[in-house]
Amino acid sequence: MAKIKKVWFDANRIYLLTDGGETLSRPLEAFPLLKDASELDRQDFQIGRFGDDIRWEKLDEDVHISNFYDTVEPNPDNEVARIFSHFPQINVSEMAKYIGINKSLLAKYIYGIKKPSIERMQKIKQAFHMMGQELIAV
């Protein structure tokens, strides 16, 4: 497997240069913690001793080079994204807690990097319905 030699960012993507001279990149939506991080925090990383992973200690984020060979690009035209775009005032982190899932996973659903199972989609919708009921009771 290739080893990571260099890591850099632009406004929307993270890039790796491998020891074989190959440039790999992924959209930041694939790594929600990095997408939400400041530029300073993004630059505060260490390449692992085997050269196949990157660690952001302050962000508690680890990314393996194998993630850059996955070619799924974001698809923002999805049901979860439409729900959240209809309610932009809802905090994704707090909603993830309310649903009982990891914020990073919910962000990947919103960005279209991952697709929730039918059961998970029902759980997301149910959380919005429950929140609506709580708001009506106010």
PDB file of N, CA and C in Angstrom, residues 6-93:
ATOM      1  N   LYS A   6       2.590  13.766   1.975  1.00  0.00           N
ATOM      2  CA  LYS A   6       2.206  15.168   2.168  1.00  0.00           C
ATOM      3  C   LYS A   6       0.687  15.248   2.263  1.00  0.00           C
ATOM      4  N   VAL A   7       0.192  16.183   3.067  1.00  0.00           N
ATOM      5  CA  VAL A   7      -1.246  16.420   3.242  1.00  0.00           C
ATOM      6  C   VAL A   7      -1.489  17.917   3.103  1.00  0.00           C
ATOM      7  N   TRP A   8      -2.524  18.294   2.356  1.00  0.00           N
ATOM      8  CA  TRP A   8      -2.905  19.706   2.255  1.00  0.00           C
ATOM      9  C   TRP A   8      -4.390  19.811   1.957  1.00  0.00           C
ATOM     10  N   PHE A   9      -4.894  21.033   2.081  1.00  0.00           N
ATOM     11  CA  PHE A   9      -6.319  21.313   1.935  1.00  0.00           C
ATOM     12  C   PHE A   9      -6.535  22.476   0.980  1.00  0.00           C
ATOM     13  N   ASP A  10      -7.700  22.489   0.355  1.00  0.00           N
ATOM     14  CA  ASP A  10      -8.199  23.731  -0.229  1.00  0.00           C
ATOM     15  C   ASP A  10      -9.549  23.972   0.440  1.00  0.00           C
ATOM     16  N   ALA A  11     -10.353  24.851  -0.077  1.00  0.00           N
ATOM     17  CA  ALA A  11     -11.604  25.209   0.590  1.00  0.00           C
ATOM     18  C   ALA A  11     -12.578  24.036   0.710  1.00  0.00           C
ATOM     19  N   ASN A  12     -12.496  23.089  -0.212  1.00  0.00           N
ATOM     20  CA  ASN A  12     -13.497  22.028  -0.243  1.00  0.00           C
ATOM     21  C   ASN A  12     -12.963  20.606  -0.147  1.00  0.00           C
ATOM     22  N   ARG A  13     -11.641  20.439  -0.222  1.00  0.00           N
ATOM     23  CA  ARG A  13     -11.085  19.091  -0.310  1.00  0.00           C
ATOM     24  C   ARG A  13      -9.837  18.929   0.546  1.00  0.00           C
ATOM     25  N   ILE A  14      -9.523  17.678   0.845  1.00  0.00           N
ATOM     26  CA  ILE A  14      -8.261  17.295   1.454  1.00  0.00           C
ATOM     27  C   ILE A  14      -7.493  16.491   0.409  1.00  0.00           C
ATOM     28  N   TYR A  15      -6.191  16.725   0.335  1.00  0.00           N
ATOM     29  CA  TYR A  15      -5.332  16.065  -0.653  1.00  0.00           C
ATOM     30  C   TYR A  15      -4.200  15.329   0.043  1.00  0.00           C
ATOM     31  N   LEU A  16      -3.787  14.231  -0.576  1.00  0.00           N
ATOM     32  CA  LEU A  16      -2.617  13.480  -0.130  1.00  0.00           C
ATOM     33  C   LEU A  16      -1.693  13.292  -1.313  1.00  0.00           C
ATOM     34  N   LEU A  17      -0.409  13.346  -1.051  1.00  0.00           N
ATOM     35  CA  LEU A  17       0.595  12.948  -2.020  1.00  0.00           C
ATOM     36  C   LEU A  17       1.222  11.677  -1.473  1.00  0.00           C
ATOM     37  N   THR A  18       1.261  10.625  -2.292  1.00  0.00           N
ATOM     38  CA  THR A  18       1.823   9.350  -1.843  1.00  0.00           C
ATOM     39  C   THR A  18       3.297   9.254  -2.206  1.00  0.00           C
ATOM     40  N   ASP A  19       3.945   8.253  -1.619  1.00  0.00           N
ATOM     41  CA  ASP A  19       5.354   8.024  -1.922  1.00  0.00           C
ATOM     42  C   ASP A  19       5.565   7.602  -3.377  1.00  0.00           C
ATOM     43  N   GLY A  20       4.499   7.181  -4.048  1.00  0.00           N
ATOM     44  CA  GLY A  20       4.587   6.831  -5.460  1.00  0.00           C
ATOM     45  C   GLY A  20       4.287   8.002  -6.387  1.00  0.00           C
ATOM     46  N   GLY A  21       4.087   9.201  -5.810  1.00  0.00           N
ATOM     47  CA  GLY A  21       3.824  10.385  -6.619  1.00  0.00           C
ATOM     48  C   GLY A  21       2.361  10.574  -6.988  1.00  0.00           C
ATOM     49  N   GLU A  22       1.478   9.734  -6.471  1.00  0.00           N
ATOM     50  CA  GLU A  22       0.055   9.835  -6.780  1.00  0.00           C
ATOM     51  C   GLU A  22      -0.600  10.877  -5.868  1.00  0.00           C
ATOM     52  N   THR A  23      -1.439  11.728  -6.447  1.00  0.00           N
ATOM     53  CA  THR A  23      -2.214  12.684  -5.666  1.00  0.00           C
ATOM     54  C   THR A  23      -3.630  12.146  -5.523  1.00  0.00           C
ATOM     55  N   LEU A  24      -4.070  12.032  -4.282  1.00  0.00           N
ATOM     56  CA  LEU A  24      -5.411  11.549  -3.967  1.00  0.00           C
ATOM     57  C   LEU A  24      -6.166  12.668  -3.283  1.00  0.00           C
ATOM     58  N   SER A  25      -7.488  12.714  -3.466  1.00  0.00           N
ATOM     59  CA  SER A  25      -8.256  13.735  -2.757  1.00  0.00           C
ATOM     60  C   SER A  25      -9.667  13.240  -2.479  1.00  0.00           C
ATOM     61  N   ARG A  26     -10.263  13.855  -1.477  1.00  0.00           N
ATOM     62  CA  ARG A  26     -11.644  13.570  -1.085  1.00  0.00           C
ATOM     63  C   ARG A  26     -12.288  14.882  -0.701  1.00  0.00           C
ATOM     64  N   PRO A  27     -13.593  14.992  -0.877  1.00  0.00           N
ATOM     65  CA  PRO A  27     -14.285  16.199  -0.412  1.00  0.00           C
ATOM     66  C   PRO A  27     -14.272  16.238   1.113  1.00  0.00           C
ATOM     67  N   LEU A  28     -14.192  17.425   1.673  1.00  0.00           N
ATOM     68  CA  LEU A  28     -14.204  17.549   3.125  1.00  0.00           C
ATOM     69  C   LEU A  28     -15.499  17.014   3.737  1.00  0.00           C
ATOM     70  N   GLU A  29     -16.571  16.973   2.960  1.00  0.00           N
ATOM     71  CA  GLU A  29     -17.824  16.398   3.469  1.00  0.00           C
ATOM     72  C   GLU A  29     -17.645  14.946   3.894  1.00  0.00           C
ATOM     73  N   ALA A  30     -16.655  14.269   3.336  1.00  0.00           N
ATOM     74  CA  ALA A  30     -16.397  12.881   3.711  1.00  0.00           C
ATOM     75  C   ALA A  30     -15.828  12.786   5.126  1.00  0.00           C
ATOM     76  N   PHE A  31     -15.319  13.899   5.634  1.00  0.00           N
ATOM     77  CA  PHE A  31     -14.729  13.944   6.970  1.00  0.00           C
ATOM     78  C   PHE A  31     -15.300  15.156   7.712  1.00  0.00           C
ATOM     79  N   PRO A  32     -16.525  15.046   8.207  1.00  0.00           N
ATOM     80  CA  PRO A  32     -17.211  16.204   8.807  1.00  0.00           C
ATOM     81  C   PRO A  32     -16.428  16.924   9.903  1.00  0.00           C
ATOM     82  N   LEU A  33     -15.665  16.204  10.696  1.00  0.00           N
ATOM     83  CA  LEU A  33     -14.876  16.880  11.738  1.00  0.00           C
ATOM     84  C   LEU A  33     -13.836  17.803  11.109  1.00  0.00           C
ATOM     85  N   LEU A  34     -13.239  17.382  10.008  1.00  0.00           N
ATOM     86  CA  LEU A  34     -12.269  18.230   9.321  1.00  0.00           C
ATOM     87  C   LEU A  34     -12.965  19.383   8.608  1.00  0.00           C
ATOM     88  N   LYS A  35     -14.136  19.122   8.053  1.00  0.00           N
ATOM     89  CA  LYS A  35     -14.889  20.176   7.363  1.00  0.00           C
ATOM     90  C   LYS A  35     -15.234  21.311   8.327  1.00  0.00           C
ATOM     91  N   ASP A  36     -15.617  20.944   9.555  1.00  0.00           N
ATOM     92  CA  ASP A  36     -16.018  21.939  10.552  1.00  0.00           C
ATOM     93  C   ASP A  36     -14.837  22.571  11.276  1.00  0.00           C
ATOM     94  N   ALA A  37     -13.646  22.007  11.120  1.00  0.00           N
ATOM     95  CA  ALA A  37     -12.464  22.494  11.842  1.00  0.00           C
ATOM     96  C   ALA A  37     -11.918  23.784  11.233  1.00  0.00           C
ATOM     97  N   SER A  38     -11.204  24.517  12.046  1.00  0.00           N
ATOM     98  CA  SER A  38     -10.526  25.718  11.543  1.00  0.00           C
ATOM     99  C   SER A  38      -9.326  25.276  10.705  1.00  0.00           C
ATOM    100  N   GLU A  39      -8.832  26.197   9.890  1.00  0.00           N
ATOM    101  CA  GLU A  39      -7.648  25.902   9.076  1.00  0.00           C
ATOM    102  C   GLU A  39      -6.457  25.562   9.965  1.00  0.00           C
ATOM    103  N   LEU A  40      -6.328  26.258  11.073  1.00  0.00           N
ATOM    104  CA  LEU A  40      -5.244  25.991  12.014  1.00  0.00           C
ATOM    105  C   LEU A  40      -5.344  24.570  12.577  1.00  0.00           C
ATOM    106  N   ASP A  41      -6.550  24.161  12.961  1.00  0.00           N
ATOM    107  CA  ASP A  41      -6.741  22.803  13.492  1.00  0.00           C
ATOM    108  C   ASP A  41      -6.510  21.742  12.421  1.00  0.00           C
ATOM    109  N   ARG A  42      -6.892  22.028  11.187  1.00  0.00           N
ATOM    110  CA  ARG A  42      -6.646  21.071  10.098  1.00  0.00           C
ATOM    111  C   ARG A  42      -5.155  20.830   9.891  1.00  0.00           C
ATOM    112  N   GLN A  43      -4.363  21.866  10.085  1.00  0.00           N
ATOM    113  CA  GLN A  43      -2.916  21.756   9.859  1.00  0.00           C
ATOM    114  C   GLN A  43      -2.183  21.073  11.009  1.00  0.00           C
ATOM    115  N   ASP A  44      -2.869  20.857  12.120  1.00  0.00           N
ATOM    116  CA  ASP A  44      -2.255  20.260  13.305  1.00  0.00           C
ATOM    117  C   ASP A  44      -2.452  18.741  13.288  1.00  0.00           C
ATOM    118  N   PHE A  45      -1.699  18.055  12.420  1.00  0.00           N
ATOM    119  CA  PHE A  45      -1.838  16.606  12.253  1.00  0.00           C
ATOM    120  C   PHE A  45      -0.478  15.932  12.284  1.00  0.00           C
ATOM    121  N   GLN A  46      -0.520  14.634  12.424  1.00  0.00           N
ATOM    122  CA  GLN A  46       0.679  13.809  12.346  1.00  0.00           C
ATOM    123  C   GLN A  46       0.401  12.640  11.409  1.00  0.00           C
ATOM    124  N   ILE A  47       1.318  12.367  10.506  1.00  0.00           N
ATOM    125  CA  ILE A  47       1.221  11.163   9.675  1.00  0.00           C
ATOM    126  C   ILE A  47       1.723  10.005  10.534  1.00  0.00           C
ATOM    127  N   GLY A  48       0.971   8.901  10.536  1.00  0.00           N
ATOM    128  CA  GLY A  48       1.303   7.750  11.362  1.00  0.00           C
ATOM    129  C   GLY A  48       2.657   7.147  11.029  1.00  0.00           C
ATOM    130  N   ARG A  49       3.190   6.382  11.941  1.00  0.00           N
ATOM    131  CA  ARG A  49       4.547   5.843  11.775  1.00  0.00           C
ATOM    132  C   ARG A  49       4.679   4.884  10.601  1.00  0.00           C
ATOM    133  N   PHE A  50       3.559   4.285  10.156  1.00  0.00           N
ATOM    134  CA  PHE A  50       3.611   3.394   8.997  1.00  0.00           C
ATOM    135  C   PHE A  50       3.282   4.143   7.703  1.00  0.00           C
ATOM    136  N   GLY A  51       2.957   5.440   7.824  1.00  0.00           N
ATOM    137  CA  GLY A  51       2.693   6.263   6.648  1.00  0.00           C
ATOM    138  C   GLY A  51       1.359   6.027   5.981  1.00  0.00           C
ATOM    139  N   ASP A  52       0.467   5.275   6.651  1.00  0.00           N
ATOM    140  CA  ASP A  52      -0.820   4.958   6.015  1.00  0.00           C
ATOM    141  C   ASP A  52      -2.019   5.625   6.680  1.00  0.00           C
ATOM    142  N   ASP A  53      -1.768   6.490   7.667  1.00  0.00           N
ATOM    143  CA  ASP A  53      -2.878   7.175   8.324  1.00  0.00           C
ATOM    144  C   ASP A  53      -2.441   8.554   8.801  1.00  0.00           C
ATOM    145  N   ILE A  54      -3.445   9.369   9.128  1.00  0.00           N
ATOM    146  CA  ILE A  54      -3.214  10.732   9.607  1.00  0.00           C
ATOM    147  C   ILE A  54      -4.016  10.887  10.890  1.00  0.00           C
ATOM    148  N   ARG A  55      -3.424  11.536  11.880  1.00  0.00           N
ATOM    149  CA  ARG A  55      -4.079  11.739  13.178  1.00  0.00           C
ATOM    150  C   ARG A  55      -4.130  13.221  13.499  1.00  0.00           C
ATOM    151  N   TRP A  56      -5.357  13.689  13.842  1.00  0.00           N
ATOM    152  CA  TRP A  56      -5.582  15.034  14.353  1.00  0.00           C
ATOM    153  C   TRP A  56      -5.942  14.860  15.827  1.00  0.00           C
ATOM    154  N   GLU A  57      -4.959  14.990  16.681  1.00  0.00           N
ATOM    155  CA  GLU A  57      -5.151  14.741  18.119  1.00  0.00           C
ATOM    156  C   GLU A  57      -6.214  15.661  18.710  1.00  0.00           C
ATOM    157  N   LYS A  58      -6.103  16.950  18.440  1.00  0.00           N
ATOM    158  CA  LYS A  58      -7.036  17.932  19.011  1.00  0.00           C
ATOM    159  C   LYS A  58      -8.481  17.666  18.565  1.00  0.00           C
ATOM    160  N   LEU A  59      -8.645  17.196  17.332  1.00  0.00           N
ATOM    161  CA  LEU A  59      -9.985  16.919  16.797  1.00  0.00           C
ATOM    162  C   LEU A  59     -10.451  15.497  17.108  1.00  0.00           C
ATOM    163  N   ASP A  60      -9.541  14.666  17.598  1.00  0.00           N
ATOM    164  CA  ASP A  60      -9.802  13.242  17.827  1.00  0.00           C
ATOM    165  C   ASP A  60     -10.303  12.585  16.540  1.00  0.00           C
ATOM    166  N   GLU A  61      -9.554  12.823  15.461  1.00  0.00           N
ATOM    167  CA  GLU A  61      -9.911  12.306  14.138  1.00  0.00           C
ATOM    168  C   GLU A  61      -8.731  11.530  13.562  1.00  0.00           C
ATOM    169  N   ASP A  62      -9.037  10.372  13.005  1.00  0.00           N
ATOM    170  CA  ASP A  62      -8.050   9.543  12.320  1.00  0.00           C
ATOM    171  C   ASP A  62      -8.579   9.242  10.926  1.00  0.00           C
ATOM    172  N   VAL A  63      -7.715   9.363   9.933  1.00  0.00           N
ATOM    173  CA  VAL A  63      -8.103   9.060   8.552  1.00  0.00           C
ATOM    174  C   VAL A  63      -7.049   8.130   7.968  1.00  0.00           C
ATOM    175  N   HIS A  64      -7.507   7.030   7.408  1.00  0.00           N
ATOM    176  CA  HIS A  64      -6.612   6.052   6.789  1.00  0.00           C
ATOM    177  C   HIS A  64      -6.553   6.312   5.289  1.00  0.00           C
ATOM    178  N   ILE A  65      -5.418   6.024   4.684  1.00  0.00           N
ATOM    179  CA  ILE A  65      -5.252   6.248   3.241  1.00  0.00           C
ATOM    180  C   ILE A  65      -6.296   5.493   2.424  1.00  0.00           C
ATOM    181  N   SER A  66      -6.772   4.366   2.930  1.00  0.00           N
ATOM    182  CA  SER A  66      -7.776   3.590   2.189  1.00  0.00           C
ATOM    183  C   SER A  66      -9.055   4.391   1.946  1.00  0.00           C
ATOM    184  N   ASN A  67      -9.334   5.390   2.795  1.00  0.00           N
ATOM    185  CA  ASN A  67     -10.508   6.245   2.592  1.00  0.00           C
ATOM    186  C   ASN A  67     -10.415   7.071   1.312  1.00  0.00           C
ATOM    187  N   PHE A  68      -9.219   7.228   0.785  1.00  0.00           N
ATOM    188  CA  PHE A  68      -9.033   8.034  -0.411  1.00  0.00           C
ATOM    189  C   PHE A  68      -9.203   7.220  -1.695  1.00  0.00           C
ATOM    190  N   TYR A  69      -9.329   5.938  -1.538  1.00  0.00           N
ATOM    191  CA  TYR A  69      -9.579   5.094  -2.705  1.00  0.00           C
ATOM    192  C   TYR A  69     -11.066   4.824  -2.881  1.00  0.00           C
ATOM    193  N   ASP A  70     -11.870   5.234  -1.910  1.00  0.00           N
ATOM    194  CA  ASP A  70     -13.327   5.152  -1.986  1.00  0.00           C
ATOM    195  C   ASP A  70     -13.780   6.334  -2.831  1.00  0.00           C
ATOM    196  N   THR A  71     -14.461   6.077  -3.927  1.00  0.00           N
ATOM    197  CA  THR A  71     -14.750   7.150  -4.886  1.00  0.00           C
ATOM    198  C   THR A  71     -16.129   7.776  -4.730  1.00  0.00           C
ATOM    199  N   VAL A  72     -16.810   7.536  -3.627  1.00  0.00           N
ATOM    200  CA  VAL A  72     -18.135   8.124  -3.433  1.00  0.00           C
ATOM    201  C   VAL A  72     -17.978   9.624  -3.215  1.00  0.00           C
ATOM    202  N   GLU A  73     -18.549  10.394  -4.096  1.00  0.00           N
ATOM    203  CA  GLU A  73     -18.552  11.848  -3.962  1.00  0.00           C
ATOM    204  C   GLU A  73     -19.870  12.264  -3.306  1.00  0.00           C
ATOM    205  N   PRO A  74     -19.900  13.432  -2.677  1.00  0.00           N
ATOM    206  CA  PRO A  74     -21.126  13.868  -2.011  1.00  0.00           C
ATOM    207  C   PRO A  74     -22.304  13.959  -2.971  1.00  0.00           C
ATOM    208  N   ASN A  75     -23.465  13.619  -2.471  1.00  0.00           N
ATOM    209  CA  ASN A  75     -24.710  13.785  -3.211  1.00  0.00           C
ATOM    210  C   ASN A  75     -25.664  14.555  -2.313  1.00  0.00           C
ATOM    211  N   PRO A  76     -25.621  15.893  -2.393  1.00  0.00           N
ATOM    212  CA  PRO A  76     -26.450  16.697  -1.494  1.00  0.00           C
ATOM    213  C   PRO A  76     -27.946  16.628  -1.806  1.00  0.00           C
ATOM    214  N   ASP A  77     -28.316  15.981  -2.897  1.00  0.00           N
ATOM    215  CA  ASP A  77     -29.734  15.832  -3.233  1.00  0.00           C
ATOM    216  C   ASP A  77     -30.232  14.508  -2.654  1.00  0.00           C
ATOM    217  N   ASN A  78     -30.472  14.499  -1.338  1.00  0.00           N
ATOM    218  CA  ASN A  78     -30.956  13.306  -0.671  1.00  0.00           C
ATOM    219  C   ASN A  78     -31.980  13.700   0.384  1.00  0.00           C
ATOM    220  N   GLU A  79     -32.704  12.749   0.880  1.00  0.00           N
ATOM    221  CA  GLU A  79     -33.813  13.022   1.792  1.00  0.00           C
ATOM    222  C   GLU A  79     -33.365  13.687   3.094  1.00  0.00           C
ATOM    223  N   VAL A  80     -32.278  13.226   3.675  1.00  0.00           N
ATOM    224  CA  VAL A  80     -31.803  13.813   4.934  1.00  0.00           C
ATOM    225  C   VAL A  80     -31.381  15.265   4.703  1.00  0.00           C
ATOM    226  N   ALA A  81     -30.675  15.523   3.623  1.00  0.00           N
ATOM    227  CA  ALA A  81     -30.252  16.895   3.310  1.00  0.00           C
ATOM    228  C   ALA A  81     -31.457  17.804   3.108  1.00  0.00           C
ATOM    229  N   ARG A  82     -32.486  17.289   2.436  1.00  0.00           N
ATOM    230  CA  ARG A  82     -33.687  18.108   2.214  1.00  0.00           C
ATOM    231  C   ARG A  82     -34.371  18.457   3.536  1.00  0.00           C
ATOM    232  N   ILE A  83     -34.430  17.511   4.459  1.00  0.00           N
ATOM    233  CA  ILE A  83     -35.042  17.777   5.769  1.00  0.00           C
ATOM    234  C   ILE A  83     -34.277  18.880   6.486  1.00  0.00           C
ATOM    235  N   PHE A  84     -32.947  18.746   6.539  1.00  0.00           N
ATOM    236  CA  PHE A  84     -32.143  19.744   7.245  1.00  0.00           C
ATOM    237  C   PHE A  84     -32.134  21.092   6.525  1.00  0.00           C
ATOM    238  N   SER A  85     -32.215  21.098   5.204  1.00  0.00           N
ATOM    239  CA  SER A  85     -32.248  22.387   4.501  1.00  0.00           C
ATOM    240  C   SER A  85     -33.569  23.100   4.735  1.00  0.00           C
ATOM    241  N   HIS A  86     -34.621  22.329   5.014  1.00  0.00           N
ATOM    242  CA  HIS A  86     -35.927  22.928   5.319  1.00  0.00           C
ATOM    243  C   HIS A  86     -35.928  23.555   6.715  1.00  0.00           C
ATOM    244  N   PHE A  87     -35.046  23.075   7.587  1.00  0.00           N
ATOM    245  CA  PHE A  87     -34.955  23.580   8.960  1.00  0.00           C
ATOM    246  C   PHE A  87     -33.508  23.976   9.273  1.00  0.00           C
ATOM    247  N   PRO A  88     -32.992  25.041   8.634  1.00  0.00           N
ATOM    248  CA  PRO A  88     -31.582  25.401   8.823  1.00  0.00           C
ATOM    249  C   PRO A  88     -31.261  25.840  10.252  1.00  0.00           C
ATOM    250  N   GLN A  89     -32.271  26.168  11.032  1.00  0.00           N
ATOM    251  CA  GLN A  89     -32.041  26.593  12.409  1.00  0.00           C
ATOM    252  C   GLN A  89     -31.723  25.423  13.340  1.00  0.00           C
ATOM    253  N   ILE A  90     -31.850  24.203  12.854  1.00  0.00           N
ATOM    254  CA  ILE A  90     -31.582  23.032  13.691  1.00  0.00           C
ATOM    255  C   ILE A  90     -30.096  22.718  13.680  1.00  0.00           C
ATOM    256  N   ASN A  91     -29.530  22.626  14.851  1.00  0.00           N
ATOM    257  CA  ASN A  91     -28.123  22.329  15.048  1.00  0.00           C
ATOM    258  C   ASN A  91     -27.889  20.836  14.814  1.00  0.00           C
ATOM    259  N   VAL A  92     -27.032  20.507  13.871  1.00  0.00           N
ATOM    260  CA  VAL A  92     -26.788  19.107  13.498  1.00  0.00           C
ATOM    261  C   VAL A  92     -26.229  18.310  14.674  1.00  0.00           C
ATOM    262  N   SER A  93     -25.314  18.908  15.411  1.00  0.00           N
ATOM    263  CA  SER A  93     -24.715  18.212  16.546  1.00  0.00           C
ATOM    264  C   SER A  93     -25.764  17.863  17.600  1.00  0.00           C
TER     265      SER A  93
END
